[in-house]
PDB file of C-alpha atoms and ligand atoms in Angstrom:
ATOM      1  CA  UNK A 259       0.048  -0.036  -0.040  1.00  0.00           C
ATOM      2  CA  UNK A 260       1.322   3.609  -0.928  1.00  0.00           C
ATOM      3  CA  UNK A 261       0.439   6.131   1.783  1.00  0.00           C
ATOM      4  CA  UNK A 262       1.812   9.378   0.327  1.00  0.00           C
ATOM      5  CA  UNK A 263       2.615  10.972  -2.884  1.00  0.00           C
ATOM      6  CA  UNK A 264       6.280  10.666  -2.505  1.00  0.00           C
ATOM      7  CA  UNK A 265       5.857   6.730  -2.157  1.00  0.00           C
ATOM      8  CA  UNK A 266       3.794   6.750  -5.243  1.00  0.00           C
ATOM      9  CA  UNK A 267       6.463   8.705  -6.960  1.00  0.00           C
ATOM     10  CA  UNK A 268       9.068   6.190  -5.824  1.00  0.00           C
ATOM     11  CA  UNK A 269       6.795   3.275  -7.074  1.00  0.00           C
ATOM     12  CA  UNK A 270       6.963   4.914 -10.459  1.00  0.00           C
ATOM     13  CA  UNK A 271      10.604   5.750 -10.440  1.00  0.00           C
ATOM     14  CA  UNK A 272      11.474   2.168  -9.539  1.00  0.00           C
ATOM     15  CA  UNK A 273       8.966   0.783 -11.833  1.00  0.00           C
ATOM     16  CA  UNK A 274       6.910  -0.956  -9.116  1.00  0.00           C
ATOM     17  CA  UNK A 275       4.154   0.671 -11.126  1.00  0.00           C
ATOM     18  CA  UNK A 276       4.958   0.764 -14.787  1.00  0.00           C
ATOM     19  CA  UNK A 277       3.304   0.744 -18.208  1.00  0.00           C
ATOM     20  CA  UNK A 278       2.428   4.225 -19.655  1.00  0.00           C
ATOM     21  CA  UNK A 279      -1.389   4.253 -18.885  1.00  0.00           C
ATOM     22  CA  UNK A 280      -0.789   2.782 -15.333  1.00  0.00           C
ATOM     23  CA  UNK A 281       1.951   5.548 -14.779  1.00  0.00           C
ATOM     24  CA  UNK A 282      -0.496   8.343 -15.841  1.00  0.00           C
ATOM     25  CA  UNK A 283      -3.303   6.883 -13.697  1.00  0.00           C
ATOM     26  CA  UNK A 284      -0.923   6.426 -10.550  1.00  0.00           C
ATOM     27  CA  UNK A 285       0.492   9.932 -11.050  1.00  0.00           C
ATOM     28  CA  UNK A 286      -3.000  11.352 -10.824  1.00  0.00           C
ATOM     29  CA  UNK A 287      -3.949   9.174  -7.719  1.00  0.00           C
ATOM     30  CA  UNK A 288      -0.523  10.305  -6.258  1.00  0.00           C
ATOM     31  CA  UNK A 289      -1.244  14.040  -6.696  1.00  0.00           C
ATOM     32  CA  UNK A 290      -4.861  13.543  -5.327  1.00  0.00           C
ATOM     33  CA  UNK A 291      -3.280  11.819  -2.318  1.00  0.00           C
ATOM     34  CA  UNK A 292      -0.607  14.384  -1.859  1.00  0.00           C
ATOM     35  CA  UNK A 293      -3.145  17.275  -2.077  1.00  0.00           C
ATOM     36  CA  UNK A 294      -5.448  15.589   0.452  1.00  0.00           C
ATOM     37  CA  UNK A 295      -2.589  15.306   2.853  1.00  0.00           C
ATOM     38  CA  UNK A 296      -1.650  18.959   2.441  1.00  0.00           C
ATOM     39  CA  UNK A 297      -1.834  20.775   5.944  1.00  0.00           C
ATOM     40  CA  UNK A 298      -2.124  24.147   4.311  1.00  0.00           C
ATOM     41  CA  UNK A 299      -5.268  26.000   5.422  1.00  0.00           C
ATOM     42  CA  UNK A 300      -5.922  28.325   2.310  1.00  0.00           C
ATOM     43  CA  UNK A 301      -6.310  27.455  -1.367  1.00  0.00           C
ATOM     44  CA  UNK A 302      -2.992  29.474  -2.084  1.00  0.00           C
ATOM     45  CA  UNK A 303      -1.119  27.122   0.266  1.00  0.00           C
ATOM     46  CA  UNK A 304      -2.903  24.263  -1.523  1.00  0.00           C
ATOM     47  CA  UNK A 305      -1.591  25.668  -4.841  1.00  0.00           C
ATOM     48  CA  UNK A 306       2.160  25.789  -3.529  1.00  0.00           C
ATOM     49  CA  UNK A 307       1.839  22.185  -2.399  1.00  0.00           C
ATOM     50  CA  UNK A 308       0.365  20.891  -5.617  1.00  0.00           C
ATOM     51  CA  UNK A 309       3.097  22.664  -7.642  1.00  0.00           C
ATOM     52  CA  UNK A 310       5.675  21.035  -5.851  1.00  0.00           C
ATOM     53  CA  UNK A 311       3.866  17.637  -5.799  1.00  0.00           C
ATOM     54  CA  UNK A 312       3.379  17.761  -9.567  1.00  0.00           C
ATOM     55  CA  UNK A 313       7.089  18.624  -9.988  1.00  0.00           C
ATOM     56  CA  UNK A 314       8.247  15.540  -8.054  1.00  0.00           C
ATOM     57  CA  UNK A 315       5.771  13.454 -10.170  1.00  0.00           C
ATOM     58  CA  UNK A 316       7.089  14.926 -13.436  1.00  0.00           C
ATOM     59  CA  UNK A 317      10.616  13.958 -12.623  1.00  0.00           C
ATOM     60  CA  UNK A 318       9.701  10.210 -12.141  1.00  0.00           C
ATOM     61  CA  UNK A 319      10.108   8.802 -15.833  1.00  0.00           C
ATOM     62  CA  UNK A 320      10.575  10.859 -18.937  1.00  0.00           C
ATOM     63  CA  UNK A 321       9.160   8.883 -21.937  1.00  0.00           C
ATOM     64  CA  UNK A 322       5.666   7.877 -21.252  1.00  0.00           C
ATOM     65  CA  UNK A 323       3.591  11.136 -22.024  1.00  0.00           C
ATOM     66  CA  UNK A 324       0.684   9.752 -20.047  1.00  0.00           C
ATOM     67  CA  UNK A 325       2.586  10.869 -17.040  1.00  0.00           C
ATOM     68  CA  UNK A 326       2.690  14.666 -18.157  1.00  0.00           C
ATOM     69  CA  UNK A 327      -0.784  14.297 -19.423  1.00  0.00           C
ATOM     70  CA  UNK A 328      -2.196  13.261 -16.245  1.00  0.00           C
ATOM     71  CA  UNK A 329      -0.423  15.930 -14.422  1.00  0.00           C
ATOM     72  CA  UNK A 330      -1.495  18.507 -16.629  1.00  0.00           C
ATOM     73  CA  UNK A 331      -5.090  17.402 -15.978  1.00  0.00           C
ATOM     74  CA  UNK A 332      -4.815  17.594 -12.148  1.00  0.00           C
ATOM     75  CA  UNK A 333      -3.223  21.175 -12.728  1.00  0.00           C
ATOM     76  CA  UNK A 334      -6.147  22.028 -14.906  1.00  0.00           C
ATOM     77  CA  UNK A 335      -8.486  20.784 -12.426  1.00  0.00           C
ATOM     78  CA  UNK A 336      -7.056  22.805  -9.816  1.00  0.00           C
ATOM     79  CA  UNK A 337      -7.137  26.093 -11.933  1.00  0.00           C
ATOM     80  CA  UNK A 338     -10.803  25.485 -12.900  1.00  0.00           C
ATOM     81  CA  UNK A 339     -11.861  24.859  -9.180  1.00  0.00           C
ATOM     82  CA  UNK A 340      -9.591  27.211  -7.231  1.00  0.00           C
ATOM     83  CA  UNK A 341     -12.299  29.951  -7.130  1.00  0.00           C
ATOM     84  CA  UNK A 342     -14.508  27.640  -4.862  1.00  0.00           C
ATOM     85  CA  UNK A 343     -12.253  29.213  -2.225  1.00  0.00           C
ATOM     86  CA  UNK A 344     -12.569  26.251   0.025  1.00  0.00           C
ATOM     87  CA  UNK A 345      -9.418  24.068   0.418  1.00  0.00           C
ATOM     88  CA  UNK A 346     -11.570  20.823   1.470  1.00  0.00           C
ATOM     89  CA  UNK A 347     -13.751  21.367  -1.833  1.00  0.00           C
ATOM     90  CA  UNK A 348     -11.023  21.783  -3.963  1.00  0.00           C
ATOM     91  CA  UNK A 349      -9.120  18.812  -2.555  1.00  0.00           C
ATOM     92  CA  UNK A 350     -12.177  16.893  -3.393  1.00  0.00           C
ATOM     93  CA  UNK A 351     -12.193  18.037  -7.136  1.00  0.00           C
ATOM     94  CA  UNK A 352      -8.747  16.703  -7.432  1.00  0.00           C
ATOM     95  CA  UNK A 353      -9.819  13.257  -5.964  1.00  0.00           C
ATOM     96  CA  UNK A 354     -12.782  13.332  -8.379  1.00  0.00           C
ATOM     97  CA  UNK A 355     -10.276  13.983 -11.367  1.00  0.00           C
ATOM     98  CA  UNK A 356      -8.068  11.159 -10.521  1.00  0.00           C
ATOM     99  CA  UNK A 357     -10.901   8.818 -10.093  1.00  0.00           C
ATOM    100  CA  UNK A 358     -12.135   9.809 -13.529  1.00  0.00           C
ATOM    101  CA  UNK A 359      -8.829   9.460 -15.086  1.00  0.00           C
ATOM    102  CA  UNK A 360      -8.797   5.824 -13.479  1.00  0.00           C
ATOM    103  CA  UNK A 361     -12.474   4.992 -14.884  1.00  0.00           C
ATOM    104  CA  UNK A 362     -11.835   6.693 -18.397  1.00  0.00           C
ATOM    105  CA  UNK A 363      -8.653   4.450 -18.851  1.00  0.00           C
ATOM    106  CA  UNK A 364     -10.640   1.167 -18.026  1.00  0.00           C
ATOM    107  CA  UNK A 365     -13.238   2.283 -20.608  1.00  0.00           C
ATOM    108  CA  UNK A 366     -10.540   3.323 -23.120  1.00  0.00           C
ATOM    109  CA  UNK A 367      -9.087  -0.167 -22.926  1.00  0.00           C
ATOM    110  CA  UNK A 368     -12.499  -1.898 -23.523  1.00  0.00           C
ATOM    111  CA  UNK A 369     -13.203   0.414 -26.560  1.00  0.00           C
ATOM    112  CA  UNK A 370      -9.638  -0.285 -27.846  1.00  0.00           C
ATOM    113  CA  UNK A 371     -10.250  -4.170 -27.636  1.00  0.00           C
ATOM    114  CA  UNK A 372     -13.696  -3.594 -29.664  1.00  0.00           C
ATOM    115  CA  UNK A 373     -11.871  -1.364 -32.274  1.00  0.00           C
ATOM    116  CA  UNK A 374      -8.868  -3.473 -32.683  1.00  0.00           C
ATOM    117  CA  UNK A 375     -10.057  -6.962 -32.630  1.00  0.00           C
ATOM    118  CA  UNK A 376     -11.144  -7.099 -36.463  1.00  0.00           C
ATOM    119  CA  UNK A 377      -7.227  -6.719 -37.103  1.00  0.00           C
ATOM    120  CA  UNK A 378      -6.740 -10.065 -35.738  1.00  0.00           C
ATOM    121  CA  UNK A 379      -7.822 -13.068 -37.874  1.00  0.00           C
ATOM    122  CA  UNK A 380      -9.289 -16.158 -36.524  1.00  0.00           C
ATOM    123  CA  UNK A 381      -6.707 -18.619 -35.475  1.00  0.00           C
ATOM    124  CA  UNK A 382      -4.020 -15.890 -35.441  1.00  0.00           C
ATOM    125  CA  UNK A 383      -0.791 -16.025 -33.829  1.00  0.00           C
ATOM    126  CA  UNK A 384       0.195 -12.481 -32.506  1.00  0.00           C
ATOM    127  CA  UNK A 385       3.656 -11.645 -31.535  1.00  0.00           C
ATOM    128  CA  UNK A 386       3.764  -8.798 -28.711  1.00  0.00           C
ATOM    129  CA  UNK A 387       6.684  -7.149 -26.993  1.00  0.00           C
ATOM    130  CA  UNK A 388       7.090  -5.853 -23.194  1.00  0.00           C
ATOM    131  CA  UNK A 389       3.664  -5.665 -21.254  1.00  0.00           C
ATOM    132  CA  UNK A 390       0.903  -3.622 -22.752  1.00  0.00           C
ATOM    133  CA  UNK A 391      -1.648  -5.474 -20.733  1.00  0.00           C
ATOM    134  CA  UNK A 392      -3.968  -5.215 -17.701  1.00  0.00           C
ATOM    135  CA  UNK A 393      -0.559  -4.922 -15.576  1.00  0.00           C
ATOM    136  CA  UNK A 394       0.266  -1.581 -17.628  1.00  0.00           C
ATOM    137  CA  UNK A 395      -3.095   0.072 -17.208  1.00  0.00           C
ATOM    138  CA  UNK A 396      -6.234   0.300 -15.065  1.00  0.00           C
ATOM    139  CA  UNK A 397      -8.521  -2.562 -15.033  1.00  0.00           C
ATOM    140  CA  UNK A 398      -8.181  -6.008 -16.294  1.00  0.00           C
ATOM    141  CA  UNK A 399      -7.811  -5.727 -20.258  1.00  0.00           C
ATOM    142  CA  UNK A 400      -4.807  -3.479 -21.395  1.00  0.00           C
ATOM    143  CA  UNK A 401      -3.981  -1.970 -24.724  1.00  0.00           C
ATOM    144  CA  UNK A 402      -2.182  -4.351 -27.044  1.00  0.00           C
ATOM    145  CA  UNK A 403      -3.451  -7.231 -24.959  1.00  0.00           C
ATOM    146  CA  UNK A 404      -6.816  -5.489 -24.974  1.00  0.00           C
ATOM    147  CA  UNK A 405      -6.899  -6.148 -28.598  1.00  0.00           C
ATOM    148  CA  UNK A 406      -5.948  -9.731 -28.151  1.00  0.00           C
ATOM    149  CA  UNK A 407      -8.455 -10.087 -25.417  1.00  0.00           C
ATOM    150  CA  UNK A 408     -11.147  -8.274 -27.579  1.00  0.00           C
ATOM    151  CA  UNK A 409     -10.449 -10.890 -30.417  1.00  0.00           C
ATOM    152  CA  UNK A 410     -10.847 -13.681 -27.804  1.00  0.00           C
ATOM    153  CA  UNK A 411     -14.210 -12.104 -26.753  1.00  0.00           C
ATOM    154  CA  UNK A 412     -15.366 -11.950 -30.263  1.00  0.00           C
ATOM    155  CA  UNK A 413     -14.868 -15.766 -30.479  1.00  0.00           C
ATOM    156  CA  UNK A 414     -11.734 -15.937 -32.102  1.00  0.00           C
ATOM    157  CA  UNK A 415      -8.795 -18.357 -31.288  1.00  0.00           C
ATOM    158  CA  UNK A 416      -5.732 -16.383 -30.625  1.00  0.00           C
ATOM    159  CA  UNK A 417      -2.278 -17.591 -29.489  1.00  0.00           C
ATOM    160  CA  UNK A 418       0.554 -15.097 -28.412  1.00  0.00           C
ATOM    161  CA  UNK A 419       4.305 -15.164 -28.931  1.00  0.00           C
ATOM    162  CA  UNK A 420       5.561 -12.916 -25.968  1.00  0.00           C
ATOM    163  CA  UNK A 421       9.009 -11.282 -26.237  1.00  0.00           C
ATOM    164  CA  UNK A 422      10.935 -11.811 -22.986  1.00  0.00           C
ATOM    165  CA  UNK A 423      11.918  -8.240 -23.145  1.00  0.00           C
ATOM    166  CA  UNK A 424      15.348  -7.866 -22.036  1.00  0.00           C
ATOM    167  CA  UNK A 425      16.537  -6.355 -19.833  1.00  0.00           C
ATOM    168  CA  UNK A 426      13.471  -5.866 -17.371  1.00  0.00           C
ATOM    169  CA  UNK A 427      11.794  -9.006 -18.631  1.00  0.00           C
ATOM    170  CA  UNK A 428       8.084  -7.342 -18.826  1.00  0.00           C
ATOM    171  CA  UNK A 429       7.121 -10.068 -21.303  1.00  0.00           C
ATOM    172  CA  UNK A 430       8.233 -13.075 -19.581  1.00  0.00           C
ATOM    173  CA  UNK A 431       7.414 -11.744 -16.007  1.00  0.00           C
ATOM    174  CA  UNK A 432       4.034  -9.946 -16.660  1.00  0.00           C
ATOM    175  CA  UNK A 433       2.584 -10.655 -20.164  1.00  0.00           C
ATOM    176  CA  UNK A 434       3.124 -14.539 -20.098  1.00  0.00           C
ATOM    177  CA  UNK A 435       1.744 -14.364 -16.481  1.00  0.00           C
ATOM    178  CA  UNK A 436      -1.397 -12.489 -17.201  1.00  0.00           C
ATOM    179  CA  UNK A 437      -2.170 -14.537 -20.561  1.00  0.00           C
ATOM    180  CA  UNK A 438      -1.546 -17.820 -18.943  1.00  0.00           C
ATOM    181  CA  UNK A 439      -4.051 -16.604 -16.106  1.00  0.00           C
ATOM    182  CA  UNK A 440      -6.579 -15.832 -18.792  1.00  0.00           C
ATOM    183  CA  UNK A 441      -5.961 -19.241 -20.549  1.00  0.00           C
ATOM    184  CA  UNK A 442      -4.926 -17.372 -23.528  1.00  0.00           C
ATOM    185  CA  UNK A 443      -2.084 -19.689 -25.157  1.00  0.00           C
ATOM    186  CA  UNK A 444       1.217 -17.908 -24.755  1.00  0.00           C
ATOM    187  CA  UNK A 445       4.787 -19.044 -25.725  1.00  0.00           C
ATOM    188  CA  UNK A 446       7.702 -17.012 -24.461  1.00  0.00           C
ATOM    189  CA  UNK A 447      10.773 -16.390 -26.889  1.00  0.00           C
ATOM    190  CA  UNK A 448      13.980 -14.440 -26.229  1.00  0.00           C
ATOM    191  CA  UNK A 449      14.136 -11.105 -28.071  1.00  0.00           C
ATOM    192  CA  UNK A 450      16.635 -12.414 -30.526  1.00  0.00           C
ATOM    193  CA  UNK A 451      14.486 -15.149 -31.639  1.00  0.00           C
ATOM    194  CA  UNK A 452      11.893 -12.945 -33.335  1.00  0.00           C
ATOM    195  CA  UNK A 453      13.290 -12.949 -36.807  1.00  0.00           C
ATOM    196  CA  UNK A 454      13.880 -16.626 -36.988  1.00  0.00           C
ATOM    197  CA  UNK A 455      10.175 -17.253 -35.659  1.00  0.00           C
ATOM    198  CA  UNK A 456       8.830 -14.850 -38.268  1.00  0.00           C
ATOM    199  CA  UNK A 457      10.799 -16.481 -41.050  1.00  0.00           C
ATOM    200  CA  UNK A 458       9.399 -19.825 -40.106  1.00  0.00           C
ATOM    201  CA  UNK A 459       5.879 -18.473 -40.819  1.00  0.00           C
ATOM    202  CA  UNK A 460       4.645 -18.717 -37.216  1.00  0.00           C
ATOM    203  CA  UNK A 461       3.549 -15.104 -36.841  1.00  0.00           C
ATOM    204  CA  UNK A 462       0.465 -13.348 -38.300  1.00  0.00           C
ATOM    205  CA  UNK A 463       0.836  -9.867 -36.931  1.00  0.00           C
ATOM    206  CA  UNK A 464       2.903  -7.933 -34.400  1.00  0.00           C
ATOM    207  CA  UNK A 465       0.734  -5.926 -31.851  1.00  0.00           C
ATOM    208  CA  UNK A 466       2.336  -3.701 -29.347  1.00  0.00           C
ATOM    209  CA  UNK A 467       1.623  -0.764 -27.035  1.00  0.00           C
ATOM    210  CA  UNK A 468       3.240   2.664 -27.055  1.00  0.00           C
ATOM    211  CA  UNK A 469       4.654   5.202 -24.399  1.00  0.00           C
ATOM    212  CA  UNK A 470       4.435   8.142 -26.730  1.00  0.00           C
ATOM    213  CA  UNK A 471       3.287   8.800 -30.095  1.00  0.00           C
ATOM    214  CA  UNK A 472       4.280  11.912 -32.080  1.00  0.00           C
ATOM    215  CA  UNK A 473       1.923  13.779 -34.206  1.00  0.00           C
ATOM    216  CA  UNK A 474       3.155  12.001 -37.336  1.00  0.00           C
ATOM    217  CA  UNK A 475       2.739   8.429 -36.006  1.00  0.00           C
ATOM    218  CA  UNK A 476       6.203   7.960 -34.837  1.00  0.00           C
ATOM    219  CA  UNK A 477       5.986   5.707 -31.920  1.00  0.00           C
ATOM    220  CA  UNK A 478       8.194   5.294 -28.828  1.00  0.00           C
ATOM    221  CA  UNK A 479       7.789   1.829 -27.044  1.00  0.00           C
ATOM    222  CA  UNK A 480       9.815  -0.544 -25.186  1.00  0.00           C
ATOM    223  CA  UNK A 481      13.422  -1.133 -26.636  1.00  0.00           C
ATOM    224  CA  UNK A 482      13.344  -3.651 -29.221  1.00  0.00           C
ATOM    225  CA  UNK A 483      10.131  -2.597 -30.841  1.00  0.00           C
ATOM    226  CA  UNK A 484      11.884  -0.576 -33.587  1.00  0.00           C
ATOM    227  CA  UNK A 485      13.820  -3.913 -34.455  1.00  0.00           C
ATOM    228  CA  UNK A 486      10.743  -5.932 -34.671  1.00  0.00           C
ATOM    229  CA  UNK A 487       9.161  -3.404 -36.832  1.00  0.00           C
ATOM    230  CA  UNK A 488      12.014  -3.677 -39.138  1.00  0.00           C
ATOM    231  CA  UNK A 489      11.602  -7.374 -39.112  1.00  0.00           C
ATOM    232  CA  UNK A 490       7.765  -7.317 -39.720  1.00  0.00           C
ATOM    233  CA  UNK A 491       8.304  -5.152 -42.682  1.00  0.00           C
ATOM    234  CA  UNK A 492      10.725  -7.548 -44.091  1.00  0.00           C
ATOM    235  CA  UNK A 493       8.512 -10.454 -43.601  1.00  0.00           C
ATOM    236  CA  UNK A 494       5.281  -8.621 -44.904  1.00  0.00           C
ATOM    237  CA  UNK A 495       3.652  -8.597 -41.384  1.00  0.00           C
ATOM    238  CA  UNK A 496       1.630  -5.837 -39.963  1.00  0.00           C
ATOM    239  CA  UNK A 497       2.851  -3.914 -36.968  1.00  0.00           C
ATOM    240  CA  UNK A 498      -0.216  -2.481 -35.127  1.00  0.00           C
ATOM    241  CA  UNK A 499       0.410  -0.024 -32.418  1.00  0.00           C
ATOM    242  CA  UNK A 500      -2.242   0.120 -29.560  1.00  0.00           C
ATOM    243  CA  UNK A 501      -2.678   3.009 -27.306  1.00  0.00           C
ATOM    244  CA  UNK A 502      -5.081   5.229 -25.669  1.00  0.00           C
ATOM    245  CA  UNK A 503      -5.510   8.923 -26.680  1.00  0.00           C
ATOM    246  CA  UNK A 504      -3.401   9.903 -23.626  1.00  0.00           C
ATOM    247  CA  UNK A 505      -0.347   8.476 -25.031  1.00  0.00           C
ATOM    248  CA  UNK A 506      -0.674  10.703 -28.098  1.00  0.00           C
ATOM    249  CA  UNK A 507       1.441  13.793 -27.964  1.00  0.00           C
ATOM    250  CA  UNK A 508       0.614  16.293 -30.879  1.00  0.00           C
ATOM    251  CA  UNK A 509       3.130  18.789 -29.400  1.00  0.00           C
ATOM    252  CA  UNK A 510       6.099  16.891 -31.109  1.00  0.00           C
ATOM    253  CA  UNK A 511       5.945  16.755 -34.824  1.00  0.00           C
ATOM    254  CA  UNK A 512       7.987  13.749 -35.067  1.00  0.00           C
ATOM    255  CA  UNK A 513       9.456  11.116 -32.902  1.00  0.00           C
ATOM    256  CA  UNK A 514      12.892  12.679 -33.110  1.00  0.00           C
ATOM    257  CA  UNK A 515      12.092  15.043 -30.009  1.00  0.00           C
ATOM    258  CA  UNK A 516      10.696  12.089 -27.746  1.00  0.00           C
ATOM    259  CA  UNK A 517      12.902  11.887 -24.764  1.00  0.00           C
ATOM    260  CA  UNK A 518      14.302   8.364 -24.361  1.00  0.00           C
ATOM    261  CA  UNK A 519      15.039   7.171 -20.765  1.00  0.00           C
ATOM    262  CA  UNK A 520      18.499   5.834 -20.340  1.00  0.00           C
ATOM    263  CA  UNK A 521      18.308   3.591 -17.137  1.00  0.00           C
ATOM    264  CA  UNK A 522      21.133   2.220 -15.074  1.00  0.00           C
ATOM    265  CA  UNK A 523      23.456  -0.110 -17.104  1.00  0.00           C
ATOM    266  CA  UNK A 524      23.430  -2.349 -13.966  1.00  0.00           C
ATOM    267  CA  UNK A 525      20.050  -3.772 -15.290  1.00  0.00           C
ATOM    268  CA  UNK A 526      21.922  -5.076 -18.309  1.00  0.00           C
ATOM    269  CA  UNK A 527      25.292  -5.972 -16.881  1.00  0.00           C
ATOM    270  CA  UNK A 528      27.054  -5.511 -13.517  1.00  0.00           C
ATOM    271  CA  UNK A 529      30.293  -6.945 -14.935  1.00  0.00           C
ATOM    272  CA  UNK A 530      30.591  -4.786 -17.972  1.00  0.00           C
ATOM    273  CA  UNK A 531      30.014  -1.203 -18.959  1.00  0.00           C
ATOM    274  CA  UNK A 532      26.461  -1.243 -20.367  1.00  0.00           C
ATOM    275  CA  UNK A 533      23.990   0.903 -22.147  1.00  0.00           C
ATOM    276  CA  UNK A 534      20.473   0.763 -21.118  1.00  0.00           C
ATOM    277  CA  UNK A 535      18.098   2.874 -23.248  1.00  0.00           C
ATOM    278  CA  UNK A 536      14.690   1.809 -22.193  1.00  0.00           C
ATOM    279  CA  UNK A 537      12.768   2.868 -25.186  1.00  0.00           C
ATOM    280  CA  UNK A 538      13.215   3.232 -28.959  1.00  0.00           C
ATOM    281  CA  UNK A 539      11.249   5.062 -31.785  1.00  0.00           C
ATOM    282  CA  UNK A 540       9.585   3.295 -34.597  1.00  0.00           C
ATOM    283  CA  UNK A 541       9.226   5.349 -37.499  1.00  0.00           C
ATOM    284  CA  UNK A 542       5.479   5.870 -38.693  1.00  0.00           C
ATOM    285  CA  UNK A 543       6.043   4.277 -42.164  1.00  0.00           C
ATOM    286  CA  UNK A 544       6.625   0.964 -40.356  1.00  0.00           C
ATOM    287  CA  UNK A 545       3.518   1.161 -38.581  1.00  0.00           C
ATOM    288  CA  UNK A 546       0.464  -0.601 -40.267  1.00  0.00           C
ATOM    289  CA  UNK A 547      -2.291   0.862 -37.795  1.00  0.00           C
ATOM    290  CA  UNK A 548      -2.446   2.668 -34.758  1.00  0.00           C
ATOM    291  CA  UNK A 549      -5.591   1.803 -32.527  1.00  0.00           C
ATOM    292  CA  UNK A 550      -7.059   4.171 -29.827  1.00  0.00           C
ATOM    293  CA  UNK A 551     -10.312   4.198 -27.993  1.00  0.00           C
ATOM    294  CA  UNK A 552     -11.656   6.241 -31.068  1.00  0.00           C
ATOM    295  CA  UNK A 553     -10.954   3.737 -33.512  1.00  0.00           C
ATOM    296  CA  UNK A 554      -8.229   2.628 -36.220  1.00  0.00           C
ATOM    297  CA  UNK A 555      -5.941   5.272 -37.445  1.00  0.00           C
ATOM    298  CA  UNK A 556      -4.001   4.590 -40.977  1.00  0.00           C
ATOM    299  CA  UNK A 557      -1.256   6.386 -42.571  1.00  0.00           C
ATOM    300  CA  UNK A 558      -0.745   9.324 -43.198  1.00  0.00           C
ATOM    301  CA  UNK A 559      -1.146   9.631 -39.325  1.00  0.00           C
ATOM    302  CA  UNK A 560      -0.438  13.479 -39.454  1.00  0.00           C
ATOM    303  CA  UNK A 561      -3.822  14.707 -39.963  1.00  0.00           C
ATOM    304  CA  UNK A 562      -5.907  12.083 -38.037  1.00  0.00           C
ATOM    305  CA  UNK A 563      -3.986  11.719 -34.669  1.00  0.00           C
ATOM    306  CA  UNK A 564      -3.824  15.394 -33.773  1.00  0.00           C
ATOM    307  CA  UNK A 565      -7.545  15.893 -34.808  1.00  0.00           C
ATOM    308  CA  UNK A 566      -8.339  13.117 -32.267  1.00  0.00           C
ATOM    309  CA  UNK A 567      -6.334  14.608 -29.399  1.00  0.00           C
ATOM    310  CA  UNK A 568      -8.041  18.004 -30.130  1.00  0.00           C
ATOM    311  CA  UNK A 569     -11.359  16.300 -29.945  1.00  0.00           C
ATOM    312  CA  UNK A 570     -10.339  14.442 -26.733  1.00  0.00           C
ATOM    313  CA  UNK A 571      -8.833  17.333 -24.847  1.00  0.00           C
TER     314      UNK A 571
HETATM  315  O1  MRU B2083       9.425   0.509 -18.802  1.00  0.00           O
HETATM  316  P1  MRU B2083       7.967   0.246 -18.837  1.00  0.00           P
HETATM  317  O2  MRU B2083       7.791  -1.222 -18.161  1.00  0.00           O
HETATM  318  O3  MRU B2083       6.984   1.223 -17.989  1.00  0.00           O
HETATM  319  O4  MRU B2083       7.482   0.056 -20.209  1.00  0.00           O
HETATM  320  C1  MRU B2083       6.389   0.377 -20.716  1.00  0.00           C
HETATM  321  C2  MRU B2083       5.670  -0.472 -21.338  1.00  0.00           C
HETATM  322  O5  MRU B2083       4.918  -0.884 -20.580  1.00  0.00           O
HETATM  323  C3  MRU B2083       5.839  -0.646 -22.782  1.00  0.00           C
HETATM  324  O6  MRU B2083       6.674   0.023 -23.395  1.00  0.00           O
HETATM  325  C4  MRU B2083       4.387  -0.975 -23.379  1.00  0.00           C
HETATM  326  O7  MRU B2083       4.548  -1.583 -24.659  1.00  0.00           O
HETATM  327  C5  MRU B2083       3.659   0.405 -23.461  1.00  0.00           C
HETATM  328  S1  MRU B2083       2.932   0.856 -22.120  1.00  0.00           S
HETATM  329  C6  MRU B2083       1.286  -0.200 -22.345  1.00  0.00           C
END
């Protein structure tokens, strides 16, 4: 149990809570918790505390834009309600907003599953990377795994190949665990087996989540996704990106400007100097479709993605 905003921030930083949508929801909850625990007696005091809390939250992880989106929503909620001029009432609006963000994420994942499932043929084998499932979101559905669950719920047979996802092993530890628990057939491979498995004709589609999608559709996702996208293109397989609208970042024209988290090399090797970029950027021209709670986007993404964000915000 997390009992303060700084415990929530620490849980995000240490990846106890991870996955872009879950990070956004947890940050909103953490901010609401911190605001509720503020001992300030005026709305101005609460404003000071809120700014500090949001600042701490914003320094936890840099790549998943859902974090900054959630912080912005909490800030905007305060701005909208500060004229209530009653600290307890303003605190309540912040708690309500965090709960709304939580509920919206659950609904978004369900809608994503419905929109995306037509992309999965019956009897398909889908390769996925990292964990974009229930454990990366609110609720029990997920984003990329939400599309797979949507196909299952539509009566299709789907099998999953899960990359183990070096170095943090989200595919092995989280994706395989949650699919097995749901009785969805899952086979784990090491990341370097993907090309061989695709060449053997064992994959029908690659379906992944996202941590930040630029206005043109360039997509930051867990390190290794870019390599998978190149392999998928070579083998004529569609690479489908699945994410809620909160993962869209229309402020960035292309993926060039997406900040890539560089984690401690010790997660890769404690014996040798090691690089550990946690994400990479897949260029939009390697992305066959982007599924959100609004529907399926196809290239060119530059017009439809920013329109969707504008409508949602
Ligand atoms: O570093 P993590 O575990 O927070 O990584 C984020 C992810 O879970 C993946 O990149 C995922 O595919 C997108 S978030 C559903």
